[in-house]
Amino acid sequence: MHSKLNLYGRTAAAWLCALLLFFPIFWLGLMAFKTEGQAISTPPLLFFTPTLDSFREVLARDNYFGYAWNSLFTSVVSTAIGLLIAIPAAYSMAFFPTGGTIGLLKFMLSSRYMPGVGALMPIYICYQYFGLLDTRIGLTIMFMLMNLPIMIWLLYTSMKELPREILEASRMDGATVWDEFRHVVLPLSVGGIASTALVCMVWSWNESFWSLNLGASNAGTLAWLIASYSSPEGLFWAKLSAASLMAIAPIMALGWFCQKQLVQGMTFGAVK
């Protein structure tokens, strides 16, 4: 009886947490189908006639697909370039470590959580000097550098779990370092690489700080478009909600279909 009560309590708590986490998405979807007048009504309207006017206006007037293309380009390309650097770096650290490998990994991980505002001024000046402000290439480089420490860490922990016996057997068969990397390590690490790529793509897609400070109308991502609905006249809640809903819909769909890989990528190295 006691165990059943505990089970029911944990289930109720899980449902409560899920509802609390889902409520902002529900409210966002509700606001997106209102008119601007309905969106700012007091008390809030729960029952109303839905309208698609805000979606039509966002698509027609605000170049939604241009901003969506910028988000897609910067997230995919930055992840691809980052993997080209992170995979060999993680392989080297996992299988040919030195005395400073762990210290270097910890330093890279700590740099990922440094407040972006602390590095904004020098980065902004460098971008201005090299003509990278408000360019997709500039944002791509920034997103890649932002996620590179996490990429290396996740891939390092993934590769450390590979059985050493397989690698030793390949070396006994005369495999070179390049053969071992290409024919043994890469095929065995496909799951970890895919998980890392998905996690970093999601982070790049959701990134707003660097998008707002290094981008504008030419290379701005969906985060820049959403921020543009804040003006001195106030917030356009209905259009803001419609643009936000369309911005998060692709990444929510990706997360739904790839949730196993995302969870695996975010928990690499958590259990030893």
Backbone as a ProteinNet text record, in pm:
[ID]
protein_1_A
[PRIMARY]
MHSKLNLYGRTAAAWLCALLLFFPIFWLGLMAFKTEGQAISTPPLLFFTPTLDSFREVLARDNYFGYAWNSLFTSVVSTAIGLLIAIPAAYSMAFFPTGGTIGLLKFMLSSRYMPGVGALMPIYICYQYFGLLDTRIGLTIMFMLMNLPIMIWLLYTSMKELPREILEASRMDGATVWDEFRHVVLPLSVGGIASTALVCMVWSWNESFWSLNLGASNAGTLAWLIASYSSPEGLFWAKLSAASLMAIAPIMALGWFCQKQLVQGMTFGAVK
[TERTIARY]
82.3	0	86.5	190.1	279.7	351.4	395.3	465	372.2	241.9	146.3	125	118.5	101.5	221.4	341.2	461.6	458.1	413.2	405	305.5	187.5	86.7	137.3	209.5	262.6	365	456.2	556.7	492.6	389.9	320.4	250.7	182.6	115.3	215.8	329.4	431.8	489	508.6	560.4	462.8	332.6	232	224.8	236.5	233.1	350.2	468.7	587	571.4	517.8	498.2	400.2	292	193.2	251.7	331	393.9	490.7	564.9	659	586.9	472.9	399.8	314.2	278.8	186.4	234.3	362.2	404.7	383.7	407.5	385.6	236.3	153.5	8.7	-38.4	10.3	-32.7	18.6	138.8	194.1	107	69.3	-17.8	-152.8	-205.2	-334	-325.5	-218.1	-201.4	-181.9	-117.8	-87.1	-212.5	-322.1	-445.7	-544.9	-498.7	-582.8	-550.1	-639.7	-608.8	-528.3	-470	-392	-480	-604.4	-695	-728.2	-752	-781.1	-659.4	-540.6	-418.3	-389.8	-433.5	-404.2	-527.3	-632.9	-755.1	-734	-803.1	-798.3	-940.2	-972.2	-887.2	-860.7	-761.7	-729.6	-847.6	-861	-968.5	-925.3	-1001.1	-975.5	-1061.5	-1175.1	-1265.1	-1282.3	-1247.9	-1252	-1255.7	-1280.5	-1280.2	-1137.5	-1073.6	-934.3	-921.6	-808.8	-779.7	-634.8	-609.3	-473.5	-411.4	-472.8	-424.6	-279.8	-243.7	-106.2	-5.6	-38.5	50.3	64.5	-47.4	-42.5	43.4	29.8	106.7	255.3	289.2	430.8	491	417.1	467.9	473.6	377.3	367.9	459.3	470.4	537.5	676.5	707.2	830	936.1	924.1	1027.5	1063.5	961.2	984	1078.6	1057.4	1138.2	1284.4	1309.4	1448.4	1518.6	1450.7	1508.9	1519.4	1419.9	1425.7	1544	1569.9	1685.5	1815.4	1824.1	1944.5	1964.3	1855.6	1865.1	1909.6	1850.9	1886.9	2031.5	2071.8	2209.1	2311.4	2293.1	2393.2	2399	2284.1	2284.7	2345.7	2310.9	2361.8	2509.6	2546.3	2685.3	2779.7	2739	2826	2846.7	2741.7	2755.5	2847	2832.9	2916.4	3064	3092.5	3231.9	3287.6	3205.3	3249.6	3284.3	3204.4	3232.9	3363.9	3393.6	3519.6	3640.4	3625.1	3733.8	3726.4	3604.3	3588	3616.8	3582.9	3601.1	3748.2	3838.6	3980.5	4038	3991.5	4041.4	4000.8	3874.3	3827.9	3898.7	3922.6	3994.4	4135.4	4202.9	4338.8	4339.6	4244	4240.3	4198.8	4112.3	4062.8	4165.8	4242.2	4330.8	4478.8	4513.1	4653	4662.4	4615	4611.3	4751.1	4763.1	4885.9	4852.1	4950.1	4927.3	4831.7	4820.1	4733.4	4599.1	4566.4	4441.7	4319.1	4312	4195.2	4182.7	4294.3	4290.7	4241.5	4285.2	4240.4	4091	4041.9	3899	3817.6	3863.8	3791.7	3792.8	3905.9	3913.4	3816.4	3811.1	3719.9	3575.6	3542.8	3405.8	3368	3460.4	3430.6	3415.5	3492	3481.9	3346.6	3282.8	3150.2	3045.6	3065	2966.8	3006.5	3107.4	3142	3032.1	2988.9	2885.4	2928.1	2840.9	2875.5	2902.9	2836.7	2855.3	2998.7	3069.9	3208.1	3301.4	3264.4	3347.7	3286.4	3173	3101.5	3182.1	3240.9	3308	3425.7	3521.6	3632	3585.6	3487.8	3437.5	3368	3290.2	3219.9	3319.5	3426.4	3527.8	3597.2	3631	3694.8	3601.8	3475.2	3378.6	3361.7	3361.3	3348.4	3471	3587.3	3711.4	3717.8	3674.3	3681.9	3554.3	3458.8	3337.8	3245.3	3241.7	3159.9	3028.3	3007.1	2881.6	2764.9	2654.7	2532.8	2558.9	2639.6	2663.2	2637.8	2590.8	2567.8	2698.5	2805.1	2935.8	2980.7	2961	3000.7	2924.9	2793.1	2715	2751.3	2779.1	2817.4	2946.3	3044.1	3171.5	3148.8	3063.5	3037.3	2967.2	2868.1	2797.1	2890.1	2978	3071.4	3166.1	3222	3312.5	3240.7	3114.3	3035.9	3013.2	2989.2	2955.9	3075.5	3189.3	3304.5	3349.9	3359.8	3401.6	3307.2	3175.5	3079.5	3090.5	3110.8	3126.7	3243.6	3357.6	3477.3	3454	3392.1	3367.6	3275	3164.7	3069.9	3131.7	3205.1	3267.8	3379.9	3450	3556	3497.7	3390	3329.3	3269	3219	3165.2	3275.3	3386.8	3496.3	3567.9	3568.6	3632.6	3562.5	3434.6	3358.8	3379.4	3451.4	3474.9	3567.3	3542.2	3627.7	3768.9	3865.1	4005.1	4053.3	3987.5	4031.2	4019.8	3913.7	3895.7	4007.6	4044.2	4151.3	4285.6	4310.1	4435.9	4443	4328.1	4326.7	4355.8	4302.5	4327.8	4474.7	4536.1	4677.8	4764.4	4723.8	4798.6	4789.1	4678.9	4663.2	4735.5	4805.2	4885.5	4816.4	4705.2	4633.7	4712.2	4716.3	4778.6	4680.2	4728.1	4640.8	4522.8	4550.9	4444.3	4344.9	4396	4306.9	4220.6	4281.3	4207.3	4098.2	4133.2	4036.3	3920.7	3953.8	3851.3	3766.9	3827.5	3756.1	3705.5	3757.1	3716.7	3645.2	3714	3659.2	3535.5	3542.2	3428.4	3301.9	3308.5	3184.7	3127.4	3214.9	3166.5	3114.3	3149.9	3111.1	2995.4	2932.2	2824.9	2713.4	2675.3	2569.8	2606.6	2728.8	2773.5	2785.5	2832.3	2844.1	2706	2610.9	2475.2	2411.2	2428.8	2372.3	2433.8	2565.4	2633.2	2587.3	2573.4	2528.3	2388.1	2299.4	2162.1	2157.5	2231	2232.1	2284	2393.4	2453.6	2370.6	2301.4	2210.6	2096	2042.1	1934.2	1983.5	2102.6	2156.5	2180.8	2232.1	2256.4	2125.7	2026	1896.1	1833.7	1851.2	1789.2	1872.3	1994.7	2083.2	2025.8	2021.7	1966.1	2066.3	2153.7	2243.3	2330.5	2401.2	2491.1	2413.4	2296.7	2213.9	2170.6	2133.4	2085.9	2199.3	2319.2	2429.5	2518.6	2523.5	2609.4	2531.2	2399.2	2316.5	2218	2157.4	2053	1959.4	1909.9	1807.9	1860.7	1990.2	2044.3	2069.9	2132.5	2170.9	2100.3	2002.7	1934	1862.3	1863.2	1794.1	1651.7	1580.4	1444.3	1441.5	1547.8	1554.4	1552.2	1619.6	1620.5	1482.4	1416.2	1281.3	1185.1	1192.4	1103	1130.1	1256.7	1290	1242.5	1226.2	1185.2	1041.4	963.5	825.2	814.5	927.3	930	969.2	886.5	909.5	874.6	912	874.2	723.7	647.4	502.2	446.7	527.2	482.2	511	455.9	473.9	351.5	376.3	268.3	252.2	171.6	169.2	123.8	22.5	-29.2	74	132.1	233.3	360	395.8	511.2	490	370.8	340.4	338.6	282.7	278.4	419.6	503.6	641.9	718.2	695.8	763.4	719.2	589.5	538	596.6	606.5	665.5	815.4	879.6	1023.8	1056.1	971.7	1001.9	942.6	847.4	783.3	882.8	974.4	1068.8	1158.5	1204.5	1296.9	1223.1	1096.1	1016.9	991	963.1	943.2	1071.5	1185.3	1313.5	1338.8	1310.8	1331	1240.5	1116.8	1022.6	1070	1114.5	1154.7	1295	1375.3	1513.6	1540	1436.5	1454	1553.2	1558.8	1653.2	1796.2	1826.9	1962.3	1995.2	1895.2	1920	1950.9	1874.4	1898.1	2033.8	2066.2	2196.1	2309.8	2294.9	2399.2	2418.8	2310	2320	2362.9	2365.7	2403.1	2530.6	2607.3	2734.5	2825.4	2879.5	2975.4	2911.6	2776.6	2711.1	2718.2	2720.7	2725.3	2851.4	2926.3	3049.8	3041.1
-120	0	126.2	123.8	238.6	262.3	152.5	166.4	222.8	181.7	234.8	384.7	426.7	569.2	649.1	592.2	658.8	669	560.4	560.3	665.2	669.8	768.3	911.2	928.8	1061.5	1106	1015.5	1048.9	1075.3	996.1	1017	1152.2	1186.7	1316.2	1431.4	1415.1	1519.3	1534	1420.9	1425.9	1497.2	1464.3	1530.4	1679.6	1716.6	1857	1933.2	1873.7	1937.4	1950.4	1844.5	1848.7	1958.6	1972.7	2076.4	2215.9	2233.8	2363.5	2399.4	2298.8	2324.2	2348.6	2282.6	2296.1	2422	2477.2	2590.8	2710	2751.4	2865.1	2838.8	2713.6	2681.7	2689.6	2638.5	2645.4	2790	2873.9	3013.6	3087.2	3054.6	3113.7	3079.1	2950.5	2909.4	2977.3	2997.8	3064.6	3209.9	3278.7	3419.3	3435.5	3335.9	3348.4	3353.7	3296.1	3290.9	3399.8	3499.4	3611.6	3733.8	3830.8	3961.1	4040	4150.9	4231.4	4282	4316.7	4362.8	4254.1	4131.9	4019.6	3981.2	3997.8	3956.6	4042.1	4168.2	4257	4280.1	4202.7	4221.9	4180	4247.8	4217.2	4200.9	4085	3966.4	3892.5	3803.1	3731.3	3648.8	3646	3570	3425.6	3333.9	3191.4	3136.5	3200.3	3155.8	3271.1	3245.3	3348.9	3280.3	3357.1	3304.5	3311.3	3198.3	3200.2	3270	3332.5	3398.4	3372.6	3369.6	3349.6	3479.7	3593	3721.7	3748.5	3714.2	3740.8	3657.1	3531.9	3447.4	3503.5	3546.5	3601.3	3726.5	3811.4	3935	3908.5	3814.2	3780.1	3725.1	3638	3577.5	3678.3	3768.5	3860.4	3981.5	4036.6	4165.2	4155.8	4051.6	4050.8	3952.3	3902.8	3817.2	3701.1	3634	3523.7	3418.8	3381.3	3274.3	3315.3	3445.5	3491.1	3473	3507.5	3488.3	3339.4	3261.9	3118	3055.6	3102.2	3050.9	3087	3208.6	3246	3155.8	3125.5	3036	2896.5	2847	2712.9	2708.4	2807.1	2810.3	2816.5	2910.5	2928.6	2808	2747.6	2634.6	2510.2	2482.2	2361.5	2376.1	2486.8	2504.5	2517.5	2590.2	2602.1	2466.6	2384.3	2251.1	2163.8	2170.7	2088.9	2128	2257.5	2302.8	2266.7	2283.7	2248.4	2101.6	2014.7	1870.7	1837.5	1904.8	1880.2	1909.5	2004.1	2037.1	1950.7	1929.1	1862.8	1713.7	1646.8	1501	1462.2	1516.8	1480.1	1527.6	1642.7	1690.2	1594.4	1550.1	1456.1	1322.3	1277.8	1151.4	1159.6	1270.3	1287.1	1287.6	1358.6	1366.7	1235.1	1158.8	1034	922.4	915.5	800.7	834.4	962.7	1002.9	1117.5	1093.8	1202.3	1239	1360.8	1409.1	1452.6	1501	1542.6	1660.8	1740.5	1858	1841	1718	1697.7	1730.2	1677.3	1699.9	1847.7	1910.8	2053.5	2135.8	2098.5	2169.5	2150.4	2029.2	2002.5	2084.9	2091.3	2170.2	2318.4	2366.4	2506.9	2536.5	2447.3	2468.1	2466.4	2374	2365.1	2490	2540.4	2661	2782.9	2787.6	2902.1	2906.6	2790.5	2787.3	2860.2	2862.7	2924.1	3064.5	3120.7	3259.8	3350.6	3451.6	3541.7	3605.7	3596.8	3650	3799.3	3872	4016.7	4053.4	3963.4	3990.9	3993.3	3922.8	3919.2	3996.5	4061.5	4126.6	4238.3	4326.6	4443.3	4406.1	4322.3	4288.4	4212.7	4123	4049.5	4144.1	4237.7	4333.4	4418.3	4462.6	4544.4	4463.7	4337.5	4250.9	4227.5	4201.2	4178.6	4304.4	4420.6	4545	4568.6	4537.2	4557.5	4465.8	4340	4244.4	4239.4	4326.2	4330.9	4212.1	4155.7	4036.9	4069.2	4196.4	4231.9	4213.2	4158.4	4136.8	4051.9	3946.4	3849.4	3709	3621.7	3483.4	3414.9	3446.9	3387.2	3427.4	3554.5	3601	3529.6	3515.7	3444.6	3296.6	3238.9	3097.3	3073.4	3160.4	3147.8	3161.6	3256.7	3278.4	3159.2	3103.7	2987.4	2867	2851	2739.1	2750.8	2869.2	2889.4	2873.9	2914.8	2905.9	2760.4	2673.8	2533.8	2439.9	2486	2396.8	2331.1	2403.3	2334.9	2222.1	2245.2	2141	2024.2	2052.8	1945	1854.7	1916.9	1838.1	1756.9	1817.1	1746.1	1627.1	1647.1	1537.6	1425.7	1460.9	1358.5	1287.5	1361.6	1299.5	1193.9	1227.5	1130.4	1012.6	1037.9	928.5	833.2	889.4	805.8	733.1	792.2	724.8	594.7	582	461.6	349.5	377.3	272.9	166.4	37.9	-69.1	-61	-55.1	-45.1	-171.4	-284.8	-409.7	-404.6	-337.8	-327.8	-245.5	-137.4	-53.3	-125.3	-197.5	-272.4	-380.1	-444.3	-546.8	-486.5	-368	-304.2	-266.2	-224	-188.8	-312.9	-424.9	-549	-597.7	-562.1	-599.7	-505.4	-407.8	-318.4	-190.6	-155.2	-33.3	89.2	189	315	398	510.3	598	645.6	680.5	725.6	612.4	490.2	376.4	348.3	354.8	331.5	436.2	561.3	669.6	656	626	624.6	499.1	382.7	256.3	197.4	246.1	188.3	292.1	403.3	501.4	570.6	618.3	690.5	604.6	480.3	399.2	370.3	349.2	320.7	445.4	562.8	687.6	757.9	692.6	757.7	806.6	724.8	764.7	888.4	892.6	1008.5	1133.4	1116.2	1230.4	1286.2	1195.8	1240.4	1312.9	1259.4	1323.5	1461	1469.9	1598.1	1699	1655.1	1744.8	1797.7	1711	1753.8	1855.4	1827.2	1919.3	2056.8	2059.9	2188.3	2260.7	2187.3	2251.6	2321.6	2255.4	2315.3	2441.4	2435.1	2553.1	2667.6	2636.3	2740.8	2801.9	2717.9	2767.6	2860.9	2827.9	2905.5	3024.9	3035.5	3141.4	3279.5	3366.6	3499.7	3611.9	3592.7	3702.3	3747.5	3652.8	3689.9	3727.7	3667.4	3703.3	3849.5	3893.5	4031.3	4132.3	4093.5	4189.3	4189.3	4078.9	4071	4065	4053.4	4045	4159.8	4176.2	4277.7	4228	4316.2	4276.6	4184.2	4189.9	4106.8	3963.6	3946.3	3812.5	3773.6	3851.7	3821.8	3688	3618.7	3490.4	3514.4	3405.6	3418.3	3488	3472.4	3543.1	3694.4	3741.7	3884.3	3929.7	3847	3880.7	3893.4	3799.2	3803	3926.7	3960.4	4078.9	4207.2	4206.6	4327.3	4367	4276.5	4310	4389.2	4417.9	4508.2	4646.5	4744.2	4879.1	4980.5	5107.5	5210	5221.5	5181.7	5186.5	5072.7	4971.3	4857	4725.6	4618.6	4485.8	4447.3	4394.6	4342	4194.3	4168.1	4036.2	3926.9	3953.7	3849.8	3812.7	3913.7	3885.3	3828.3	3877.1	3821.8	3674.2	3639	3498.7	3413.4	3466.2	3390.8	3364.6	3467.6	3449.8	3353.2	3362.8	3272.4	3128.2	3109.4	2973.9	2912.3	2990.6	2938.7	2916	2991.3	2974.1	2847.9	2816.1	2699.7	2570.4	2581.3	2460.3	2363.4	2408.5	2312.4	2244.5	2321.8	2263.9	2172.1	2200.1	2110.2	1979.1	1987.9	1866.1	1783.7	1850.5	1779.8	1714.3	1786.3	1729.8	1611.8	1616.7	1506.7	1379.3	1391.8	1273.1	1224.7	1311.7	1274.2	1287	1269.9	1292	1194.7	1071.9	975.1	1021.3	1068.8	1115.7	1242.7	1330.8	1453.5	1425.3	1336.1	1301.1	1234.1	1145.3	1078.6	1180.4	1276.1	1374.9	1462.8	1499.3	1588.3	1516.2	1381.8	1308.3	1228.3	1253	1183.7	1212	1108.2	1124	1148	1150.3	1176.8	1056.2	936.1	813.6	736.8	701.5	625.6	492
0	0	0	83.1	92.1	-40.5	-106.2	-234.5	-342.1	-337.7	-434.7	-414	-288.5	-261.5	-311.6	-292.3	-343.3	-494.6	-560.1	-705.7	-754.3	-689.2	-728.8	-704.4	-592.7	-562.2	-664.9	-703.2	-803.6	-939.2	-972	-1099.6	-1103.1	-991.5	-984.5	-992.4	-923.6	-927.6	-1068	-1137.9	-1275.1	-1368	-1353.4	-1436.1	-1405.2	-1279.2	-1241.5	-1302.3	-1294.6	-1354.7	-1505.7	-1570	-1714.3	-1753.7	-1676.9	-1706.5	-1686.8	-1582	-1557.7	-1670.3	-1718.8	-1827.3	-1959.4	-1978.5	-2104.3	-2108	-1992.5	-1988.8	-2071.3	-2065.4	-2149.9	-2299.1	-2343.4	-2484	-2517.1	-2425.9	-2446.1	-2455.5	-2364	-2363	-2487.5	-2530.8	-2653.1	-2772.8	-2782.9	-2892.6	-2886.7	-2766.6	-2750.2	-2797.3	-2759.3	-2797.3	-2948	-3011.7	-3153.7	-3239.8	-3192.5	-3271.1	-3230.6	-3155.8	-3117.7	-3203.3	-3201.4	-3257.2	-3154.4	-3197.2	-3103.2	-2988.6	-3020.9	-2916.9	-2817.5	-2867	-2778.4	-2695.3	-2752.6	-2683.2	-2560.2	-2562	-2448.5	-2360.6	-2385.6	-2307.3	-2162.3	-2072.8	-1929.7	-1876.7	-1816.5	-1795.2	-1926.5	-1930.4	-2053.6	-2104.2	-2237.8	-2299.4	-2319.2	-2264	-2286.5	-2399.5	-2423.7	-2530.5	-2629.2	-2754.5	-2857.6	-2993.8	-3095.6	-3232.6	-3287.1	-3312	-3359.1	-3495.1	-3515	-3641.7	-3680.7	-3810.8	-3862.9	-3911	-3874.2	-3923.8	-3883.9	-3761	-3715.4	-3794.3	-3822.8	-3902.8	-4043.8	-4102.3	-4238.8	-4243.3	-4141.3	-4140.3	-4121.8	-4036.4	-4016.6	-4144.9	-4213.6	-4337.4	-4451	-4454.7	-4568.4	-4554.8	-4434.6	-4418	-4358.7	-4288.3	-4208.5	-4258.2	-4380.9	-4439.9	-4347.4	-4298	-4204.3	-4262.6	-4387.7	-4446.3	-4463.3	-4481.9	-4487.7	-4354.2	-4246.2	-4113.3	-4078.3	-4121.7	-4096.9	-4170.6	-4294.2	-4368.8	-4297.4	-4243.9	-4168.7	-4047.6	-3977	-3860.8	-3902.6	-4010.4	-4057.2	-4104	-4181.4	-4233.8	-4121	-4028.3	-3922.9	-3829.3	-3797.4	-3704.8	-3768.6	-3894.4	-3960	-3995	-4056.6	-4100.7	-3980.8	-3878.2	-3760.1	-3694	-3690.7	-3632.2	-3716.2	-3848.9	-3937.5	-3924.9	-3927.1	-3914.5	-3776.6	-3674.5	-3540	-3526.9	-3589.9	-3584.3	-3654.1	-3764.5	-3834.8	-3746	-3654.6	-3561.2	-3435.7	-3384.7	-3255.5	-3261.8	-3371.6	-3378.3	-3367.2	-3451.2	-3433.3	-3300.5	-3249	-3119.4	-3008.4	-3009.7	-2907.7	-2919.5	-3042.7	-3064.4	-3006.4	-3031	-2979.2	-2826.7	-2765.2	-2619.6	-2555.5	-2623.6	-2565.9	-2572.7	-2681.9	-2702.5	-2696.2	-2697.2	-2683.7	-2582.7	-2459	-2359.5	-2310.6	-2264.6	-2202	-2059.4	-1989	-1851.7	-1839.2	-1943.6	-1935.9	-2003.2	-2045.4	-2119.6	-2035.6	-1914.6	-1829.7	-1793.8	-1763.3	-1732.9	-1851	-1971.8	-2091.6	-2114.7	-2091.9	-2107.5	-2008.1	-1884.4	-1784.3	-1818.8	-1871.8	-1910.5	-2025	-2125.1	-2237.1	-2191.3	-2100.6	-2051.8	-1972.5	-1892.5	-1814.5	-1904.8	-2014.9	-2106.2	-2174.8	-2190.2	-2254.5	-2170.7	-2040.5	-1952.2	-1907.3	-1972.9	-1946.3	-2001.1	-1926.2	-1977.9	-2109.6	-2208.6	-2339.8	-2339	-2248.9	-2245	-2209.7	-2139.5	-2103.9	-2223.5	-2331.2	-2451.1	-2566.6	-2543.4	-2653.5	-2717.5	-2637.2	-2693.7	-2784.4	-2739.1	-2830.4	-2954.2	-2937.7	-3053.7	-3150.6	-3097.9	-3183.8	-3262.8	-3197.1	-3265.5	-3374.7	-3343.7	-3444.4	-3563.4	-3535.1	-3642.6	-3727.3	-3662.8	-3737	-3825.6	-3775.8	-3851.6	-3974.2	-3957.5	-4068.3	-4152.7	-4126.6	-4206.8	-4188.1	-4067.7	-4041.1	-3971.1	-3936	-3871.7	-3968.1	-3916.5	-3994.5	-4118.6	-4101.3	-4209.1	-4154.9	-4243.1	-4200.9	-4163.8	-4236.1	-4205.9	-4065.5	-4030.3	-3897.6	-3787.6	-3802.8	-3702.2	-3698.3	-3814.1	-3818.7	-3741.3	-3761.9	-3688.9	-3538.7	-3500.2	-3357.8	-3295.1	-3363.8	-3311.2	-3300.8	-3401	-3397.6	-3278.9	-3258.4	-3145.6	-3012.2	-3008.1	-2885.4	-2845.5	-2943.6	-2914.8	-2918.9	-2969.6	-2986.7	-2855.6	-2743.6	-2619.3	-2579.1	-2592.2	-2557.1	-2653.6	-2781.3	-2880.1	-2843.6	-2814.5	-2782	-2655.4	-2554.9	-2429.3	-2450.1	-2520.1	-2542.5	-2624.6	-2729.2	-2812	-2737.1	-2652.5	-2571.3	-2478.3	-2406.4	-2315.7	-2392.2	-2512.3	-2594.2	-2639.3	-2686.1	-2735.6	-2622.3	-2503	-2390.3	-2353.7	-2392.4	-2360.8	-2462.5	-2572.2	-2671.4	-2613.1	-2642.9	-2589.2	-2644.8	-2557.7	-2600.2	-2671.5	-2642.8	-2704.7	-2857.5	-2905.7	-3050.4	-3112.6	-3047.3	-3098.7	-3095.2	-2986.3	-2978.3	-3083.5	-3112	-3216.1	-3352.6	-3380.5	-3510.1	-3523.8	-3412.8	-3418.6	-3439.1	-3377.9	-3398	-3541.5	-3608.4	-3748.9	-3842.7	-3788.4	-3871.1	-3911.5	-3847.8	-3883.4	-3836.8	-3923.4	-3885.9	-3803.1	-3753	-3674.5	-3759.6	-3886.4	-3975	-4003.6	-4026.3	-4049.5	-3926.8	-3810.3	-3686.3	-3667.4	-3695.4	-3679.7	-3778.9	-3903.9	-4009	-4006.6	-3984.3	-3999.1	-3867.2	-3754.3	-3625.2	-3538.3	-3511.2	-3417.2	-3473.3	-3597	-3653.9	-3662.7	-3715.9	-3719.3	-3581.5	-3481.3	-3347.1	-3275.7	-3325.8	-3260.1	-3330.3	-3425.1	-3501.1	-3408.5	-3310.1	-3218.3	-3139	-3086.4	-3010.7	-3096.6	-3220.2	-3311.3	-3344.8	-3373	-3405.2	-3287.7	-3166.4	-3047.6	-3025.1	-3039.6	-3022.1	-3125.6	-3250.4	-3357.1	-3329.1	-3284.2	-3255.4	-3142.3	-3034	-2920.1	-2962	-3036.4	-3075.3	-3180	-3267	-3361	-3288.1	-3187.4	-3108.5	-3038.8	-2979.8	-2910.6	-3008.3	-3126.7	-3225.8	-3273.6	-3296.9	-3341.5	-3237.4	-3109.1	-3001.8	-2956.9	-3003.5	-2957.4	-2991.7	-2892.7	-2915.7	-2886	-2787.2	-2747.5	-2863.9	-2926.9	-3036.2	-3161.6	-3180.6	-3296.4	-3288.8	-3169.6	-3153.7	-3160.8	-3117.1	-3110	-3233.3	-3306.2	-3423.8	-3554.4	-3545.7	-3665.4	-3671.7	-3788.2	-3807	-3915.8	-3998.6	-4096.2	-4204.6	-4236.7	-4344.8	-4300	-4184.7	-4137.9	-4009.8	-3967.6	-3843.8	-3848.2	-3737.5	-3727.3	-3677.4	-3652.7	-3602	-3466.4	-3388.8	-3260.9	-3283	-3387.7	-3419.1	-3464.7	-3544.8	-3589.8	-3471.7	-3378.9	-3263.4	-3179	-3160.3	-3080.8	-3147.7	-3279.4	-3350.4	-3319.9	-3260.4	-3227.4	-3097.5	-3035.9	-2921	-2971.8	-2948.9	-2999.6	-2891.6	-2910.9	-2811.6	-2792.3	-2894.6	-2881.6	-2797.3	-2771.9	-2692.6	-2763.2	-2709.1	-2764.9	-2847.1	-2965.4	-3048.3	-3012.6	-2910.6	-2849.1	-2945.9	-3025.8	-3115	-3220.9	-3286.4	-3389.3	-3326.7	-3208	-3136.5	-3106.5	-3062.4	-3030.9	-3156.8	-3266.1	-3391.1	-3443.4	-3442	-3488.6	-3398.4	-3266.7	-3173.2	-3194.5	-3215.6	-3236.3	-3362.3	-3469.4	-3592.3	-3578.5	-3489.1	-3468.9	-3390.5	-3291	-3207	-3263	-3355.6	-3407.6	-3471.9	-3560.2	-3621.2	-3518.7	-3419.6	-3322.4	-3226.3	-3198.7	-3116	-3188.9	-3319.5	-3398	-3403	-3421.6	-3421.1	-3286.7	-3178.8	-3045.8	-3017.9	-3070.6	-3048.9	-3116.4	-3241.4	-3316.7	-3277.9	-3218.4	-3186	-3036.2	-2953.8	-2810.9	-2748.2	-2797.3	-2741.9	-2763	-2885.8	-2915.7	-2838.4	-2822	-2747.8	-2601.1	-2539.8	-2399.3	-2385.1	-2479	-2473.9	-2486.3	-2577.9	-2595.9	-2473.8	-2405.8	-2290.2	-2163.6	-2164.4	-2043.5	-2061.8	-2170.3	-2187.4	-2068.9	-2013.3	-1904.2	-1769.2	-1762.7	-1634.3	-1541.6	-1600	-1520.2	-1557.9	-1460	-1482.8	-1411.5
[MASK]
++++++++++++++++++++++++++++++++++++++++++++++++++++++++++++++++++++++++++++++++++++++++++++++++++++++++++++++++++++++++++++++++++++++++++++++++++++++++++++++++++++++++++++++++++++++++++++++++++++++++++++++++++++++++++++++++++++++++++++++++++++++++++++++++++++++++++++++++

